Tab-separated table of C-alpha atoms in Angstrom:
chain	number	residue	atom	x	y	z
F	1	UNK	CA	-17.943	-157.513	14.240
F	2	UNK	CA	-19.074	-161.010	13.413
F	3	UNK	CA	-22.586	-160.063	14.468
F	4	UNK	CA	-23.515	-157.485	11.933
F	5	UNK	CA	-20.612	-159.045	9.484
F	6	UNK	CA	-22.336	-159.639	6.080
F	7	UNK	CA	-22.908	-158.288	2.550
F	8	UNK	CA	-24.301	-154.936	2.399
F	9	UNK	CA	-24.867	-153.627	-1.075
F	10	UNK	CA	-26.217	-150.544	-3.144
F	11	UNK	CA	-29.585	-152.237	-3.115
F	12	UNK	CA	-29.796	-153.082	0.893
F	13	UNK	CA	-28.621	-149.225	1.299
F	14	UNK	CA	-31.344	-148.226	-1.040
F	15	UNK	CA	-33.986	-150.345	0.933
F	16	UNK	CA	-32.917	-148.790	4.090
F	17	UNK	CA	-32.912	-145.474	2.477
F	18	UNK	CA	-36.803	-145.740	2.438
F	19	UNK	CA	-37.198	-143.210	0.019
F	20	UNK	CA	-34.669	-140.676	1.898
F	21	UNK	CA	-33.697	-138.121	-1.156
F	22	UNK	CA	-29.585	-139.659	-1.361
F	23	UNK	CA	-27.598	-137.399	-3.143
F	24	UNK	CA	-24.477	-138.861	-3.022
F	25	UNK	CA	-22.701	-142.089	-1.096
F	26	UNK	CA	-19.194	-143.030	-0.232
F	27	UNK	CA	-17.747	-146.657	0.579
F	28	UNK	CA	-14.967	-146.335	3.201
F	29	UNK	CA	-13.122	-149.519	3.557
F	30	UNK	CA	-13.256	-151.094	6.223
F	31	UNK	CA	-11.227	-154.440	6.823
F	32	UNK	CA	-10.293	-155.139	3.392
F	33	UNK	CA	-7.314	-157.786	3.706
F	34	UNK	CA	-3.957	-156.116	1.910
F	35	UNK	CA	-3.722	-158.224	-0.824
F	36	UNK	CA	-7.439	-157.530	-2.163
F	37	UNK	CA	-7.723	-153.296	-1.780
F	38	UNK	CA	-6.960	-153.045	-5.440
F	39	UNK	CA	-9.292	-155.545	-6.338
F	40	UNK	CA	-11.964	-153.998	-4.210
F	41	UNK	CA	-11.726	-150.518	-5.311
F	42	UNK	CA	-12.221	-152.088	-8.899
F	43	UNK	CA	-15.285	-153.777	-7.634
F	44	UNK	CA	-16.703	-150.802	-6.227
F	45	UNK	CA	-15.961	-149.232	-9.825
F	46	UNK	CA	-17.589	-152.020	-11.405
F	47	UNK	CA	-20.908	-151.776	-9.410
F	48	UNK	CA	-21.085	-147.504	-9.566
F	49	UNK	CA	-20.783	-147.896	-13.289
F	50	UNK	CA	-23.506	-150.876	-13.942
F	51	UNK	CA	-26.185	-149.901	-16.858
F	52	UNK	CA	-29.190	-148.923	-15.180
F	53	UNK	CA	-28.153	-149.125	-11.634
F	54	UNK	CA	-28.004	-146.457	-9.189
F	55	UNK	CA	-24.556	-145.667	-9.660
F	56	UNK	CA	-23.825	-145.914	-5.991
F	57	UNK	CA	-21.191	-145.666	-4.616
F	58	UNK	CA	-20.082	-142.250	-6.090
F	59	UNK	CA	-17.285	-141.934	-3.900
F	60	UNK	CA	-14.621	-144.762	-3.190
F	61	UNK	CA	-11.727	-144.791	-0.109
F	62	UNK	CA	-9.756	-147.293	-0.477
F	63	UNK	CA	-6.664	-148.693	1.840
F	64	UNK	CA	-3.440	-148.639	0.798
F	65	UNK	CA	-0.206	-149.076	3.250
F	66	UNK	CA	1.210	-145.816	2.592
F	67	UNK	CA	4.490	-146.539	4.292
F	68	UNK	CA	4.565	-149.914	1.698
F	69	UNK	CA	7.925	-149.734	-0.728
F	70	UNK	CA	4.947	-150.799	-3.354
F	71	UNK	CA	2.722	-147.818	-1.539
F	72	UNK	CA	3.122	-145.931	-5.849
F	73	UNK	CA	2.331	-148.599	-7.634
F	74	UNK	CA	-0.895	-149.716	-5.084
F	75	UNK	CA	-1.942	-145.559	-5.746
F	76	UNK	CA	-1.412	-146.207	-9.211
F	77	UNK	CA	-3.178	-149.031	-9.826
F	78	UNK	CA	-6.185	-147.848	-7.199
F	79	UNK	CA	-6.492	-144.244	-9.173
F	80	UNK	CA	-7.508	-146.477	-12.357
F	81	UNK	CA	-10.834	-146.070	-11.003
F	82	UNK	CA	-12.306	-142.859	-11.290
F	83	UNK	CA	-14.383	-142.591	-8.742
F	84	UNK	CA	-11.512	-142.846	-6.193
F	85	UNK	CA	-11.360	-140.442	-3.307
F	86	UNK	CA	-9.326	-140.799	-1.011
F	87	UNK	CA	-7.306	-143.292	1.156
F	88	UNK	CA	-7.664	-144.788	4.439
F	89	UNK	CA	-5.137	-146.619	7.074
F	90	UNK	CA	-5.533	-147.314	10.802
F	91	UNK	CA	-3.023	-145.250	12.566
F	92	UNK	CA	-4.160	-145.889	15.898
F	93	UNK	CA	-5.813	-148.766	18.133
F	94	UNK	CA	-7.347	-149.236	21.433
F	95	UNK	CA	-3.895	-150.113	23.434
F	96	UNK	CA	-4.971	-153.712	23.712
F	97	UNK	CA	-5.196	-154.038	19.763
F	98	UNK	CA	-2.405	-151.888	19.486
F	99	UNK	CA	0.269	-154.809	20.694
F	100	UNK	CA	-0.802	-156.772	17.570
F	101	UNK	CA	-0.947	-154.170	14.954
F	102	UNK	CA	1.926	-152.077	15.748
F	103	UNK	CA	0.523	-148.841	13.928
F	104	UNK	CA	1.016	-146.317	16.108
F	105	UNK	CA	4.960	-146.118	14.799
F	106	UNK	CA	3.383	-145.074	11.202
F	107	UNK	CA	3.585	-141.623	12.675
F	108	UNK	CA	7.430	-141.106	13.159
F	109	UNK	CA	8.100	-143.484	9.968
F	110	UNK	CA	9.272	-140.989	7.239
F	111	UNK	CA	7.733	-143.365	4.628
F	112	UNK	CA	4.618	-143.343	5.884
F	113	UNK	CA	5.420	-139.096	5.439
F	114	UNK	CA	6.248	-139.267	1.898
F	115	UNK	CA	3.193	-141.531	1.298
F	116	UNK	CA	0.850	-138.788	2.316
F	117	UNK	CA	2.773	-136.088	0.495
F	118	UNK	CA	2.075	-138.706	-2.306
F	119	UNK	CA	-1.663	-137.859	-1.517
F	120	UNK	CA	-1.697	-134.401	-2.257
F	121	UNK	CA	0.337	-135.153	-5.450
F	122	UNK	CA	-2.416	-137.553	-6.684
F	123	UNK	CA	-5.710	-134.820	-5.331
F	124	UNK	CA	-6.558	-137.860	-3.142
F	125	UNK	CA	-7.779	-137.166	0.580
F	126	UNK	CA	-6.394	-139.195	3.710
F	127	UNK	CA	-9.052	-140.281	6.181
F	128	UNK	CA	-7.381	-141.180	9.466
F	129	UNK	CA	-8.358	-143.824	12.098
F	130	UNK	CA	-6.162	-142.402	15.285
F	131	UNK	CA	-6.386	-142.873	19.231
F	132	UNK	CA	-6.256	-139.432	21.227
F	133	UNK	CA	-2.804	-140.267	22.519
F	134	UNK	CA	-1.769	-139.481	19.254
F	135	UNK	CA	-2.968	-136.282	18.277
F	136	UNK	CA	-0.236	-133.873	19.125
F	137	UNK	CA	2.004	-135.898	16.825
F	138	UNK	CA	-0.472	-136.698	14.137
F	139	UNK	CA	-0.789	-132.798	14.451
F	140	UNK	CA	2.827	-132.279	13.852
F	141	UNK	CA	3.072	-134.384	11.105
F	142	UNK	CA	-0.224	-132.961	9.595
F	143	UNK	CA	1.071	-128.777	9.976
F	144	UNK	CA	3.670	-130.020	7.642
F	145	UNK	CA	1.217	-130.779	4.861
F	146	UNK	CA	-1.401	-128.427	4.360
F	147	UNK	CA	-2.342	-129.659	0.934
F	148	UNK	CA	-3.035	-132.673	2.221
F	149	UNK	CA	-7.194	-133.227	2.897
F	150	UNK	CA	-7.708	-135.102	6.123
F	151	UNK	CA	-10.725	-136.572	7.353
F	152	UNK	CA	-10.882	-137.726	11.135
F	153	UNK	CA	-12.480	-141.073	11.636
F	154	UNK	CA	-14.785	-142.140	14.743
F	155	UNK	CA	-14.596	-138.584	15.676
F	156	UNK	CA	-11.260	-139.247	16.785
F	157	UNK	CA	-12.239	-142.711	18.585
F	158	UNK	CA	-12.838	-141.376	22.103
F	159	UNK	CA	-11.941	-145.164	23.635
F	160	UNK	CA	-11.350	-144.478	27.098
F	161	UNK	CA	-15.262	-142.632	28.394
F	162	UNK	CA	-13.299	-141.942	32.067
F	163	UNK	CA	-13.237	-138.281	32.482
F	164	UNK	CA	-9.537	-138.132	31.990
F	165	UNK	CA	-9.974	-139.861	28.828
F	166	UNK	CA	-12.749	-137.641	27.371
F	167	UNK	CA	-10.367	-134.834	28.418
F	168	UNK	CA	-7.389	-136.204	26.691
F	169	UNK	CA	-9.940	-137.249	23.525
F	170	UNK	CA	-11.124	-133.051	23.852
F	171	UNK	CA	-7.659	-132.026	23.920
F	172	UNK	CA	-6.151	-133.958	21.048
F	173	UNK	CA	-9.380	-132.955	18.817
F	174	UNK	CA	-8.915	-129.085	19.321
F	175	UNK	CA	-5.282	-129.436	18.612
F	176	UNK	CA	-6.061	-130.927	15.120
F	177	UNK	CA	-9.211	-128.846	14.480
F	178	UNK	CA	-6.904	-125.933	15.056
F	179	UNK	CA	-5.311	-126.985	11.466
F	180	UNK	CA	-7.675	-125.746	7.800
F	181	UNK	CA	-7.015	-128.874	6.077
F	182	UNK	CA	-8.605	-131.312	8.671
F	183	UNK	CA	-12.346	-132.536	9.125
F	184	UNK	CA	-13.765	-134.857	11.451
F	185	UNK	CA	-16.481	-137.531	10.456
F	186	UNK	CA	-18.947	-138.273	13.403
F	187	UNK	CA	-19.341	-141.813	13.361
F	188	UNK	CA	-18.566	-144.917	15.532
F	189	UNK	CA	-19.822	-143.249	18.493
F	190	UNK	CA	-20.900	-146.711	19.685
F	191	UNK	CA	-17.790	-148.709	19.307
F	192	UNK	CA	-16.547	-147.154	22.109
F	193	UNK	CA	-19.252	-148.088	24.682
């Protein structure tokens, strides 16, 4: 994204805003590199609790490798802050980034399970990045835990615009919209063009 990379902060959302009535904002990470989530989440405390400020962002989600052996202690240390949410990790990838990243096997990696049941245990919510290939499993996983608050991301990133692929994408979303304790976020529409 090294086009529109760059710093946006409460006060450039604010400008944007224009006046627009904002009742309440979220930061989603997005990128973070491992080794700095916990650090980031703090930041993002930092900045919602300045004196005078606008107390933005009101909601964090942070990323954490829930299949990690440190996965606890990364929970722990993010749930310091209290305006912590929920968590986020890329599950699934355009096939082409997919040989790199390797995420797709999250899904059958009991770890990854009990890192999500660790979730519910904490009141945190899971927002998931997937590919609609991987909905009847996500779906499987996901009827297991009905605690567990999941938000869709990218509307379920409908990659492949082919009418097969927008089938498959339709498909894979009515499967998991079939389950109470999932939500999808419309967003990212335009990644996929």
């Amino acid at each position: 994204p090294t086009p529109i990379q760059r710093d946006y902060l409460a006060r450039d959302l604010l400008a944007d805003a224009d006046g627009l009535p904002l009742v309440k904002s979220v930061h989603v990470q997005v990128g973070v590199a491992e080794a700095d989530a916990v650090a980031e989440t703090r930041w993002l405390q930092q900045v919602a609790d300045e004196p005078g400020g606008p107390g933005l962002p009101h909601g964090i989600v942070a990323y954490c490798d829930l299949a990690a052996a440190d996965a606890a202690a990364v929970l722990a240390a993010h749930r310091r802050s209290p305006n912590l949410r929920g968590i986020r990790q890329i599950v699934g990838r355009a096939p082409h980034d997919e040989q790199q990243a390797r995420s797709d096997a999250l899904i059958d990696d009991p770890r990854w399970h009990d890192g999500l049941a660790r979730l519910v245990d904490l009141d945190l919510s899971f927002d998931l990045q997937m590919i609609p290939a991987q909905a009847t499993r996500l779906a499987r996983v996901l009827e297991r835990m009905p605690a567990l608050r999941v938000a869709i991301c990218h509307a379920g990133s409908p990659w492949d615009q082919d009418p097969a692929g927008l089938a498959a994408w339709r498909a894979g979303l009515e499967r998991l919209a079939a389950l109470p304790n999932v939500w999808c976020k419309l967003s990212g529409f335009g990644m996929f063009d």
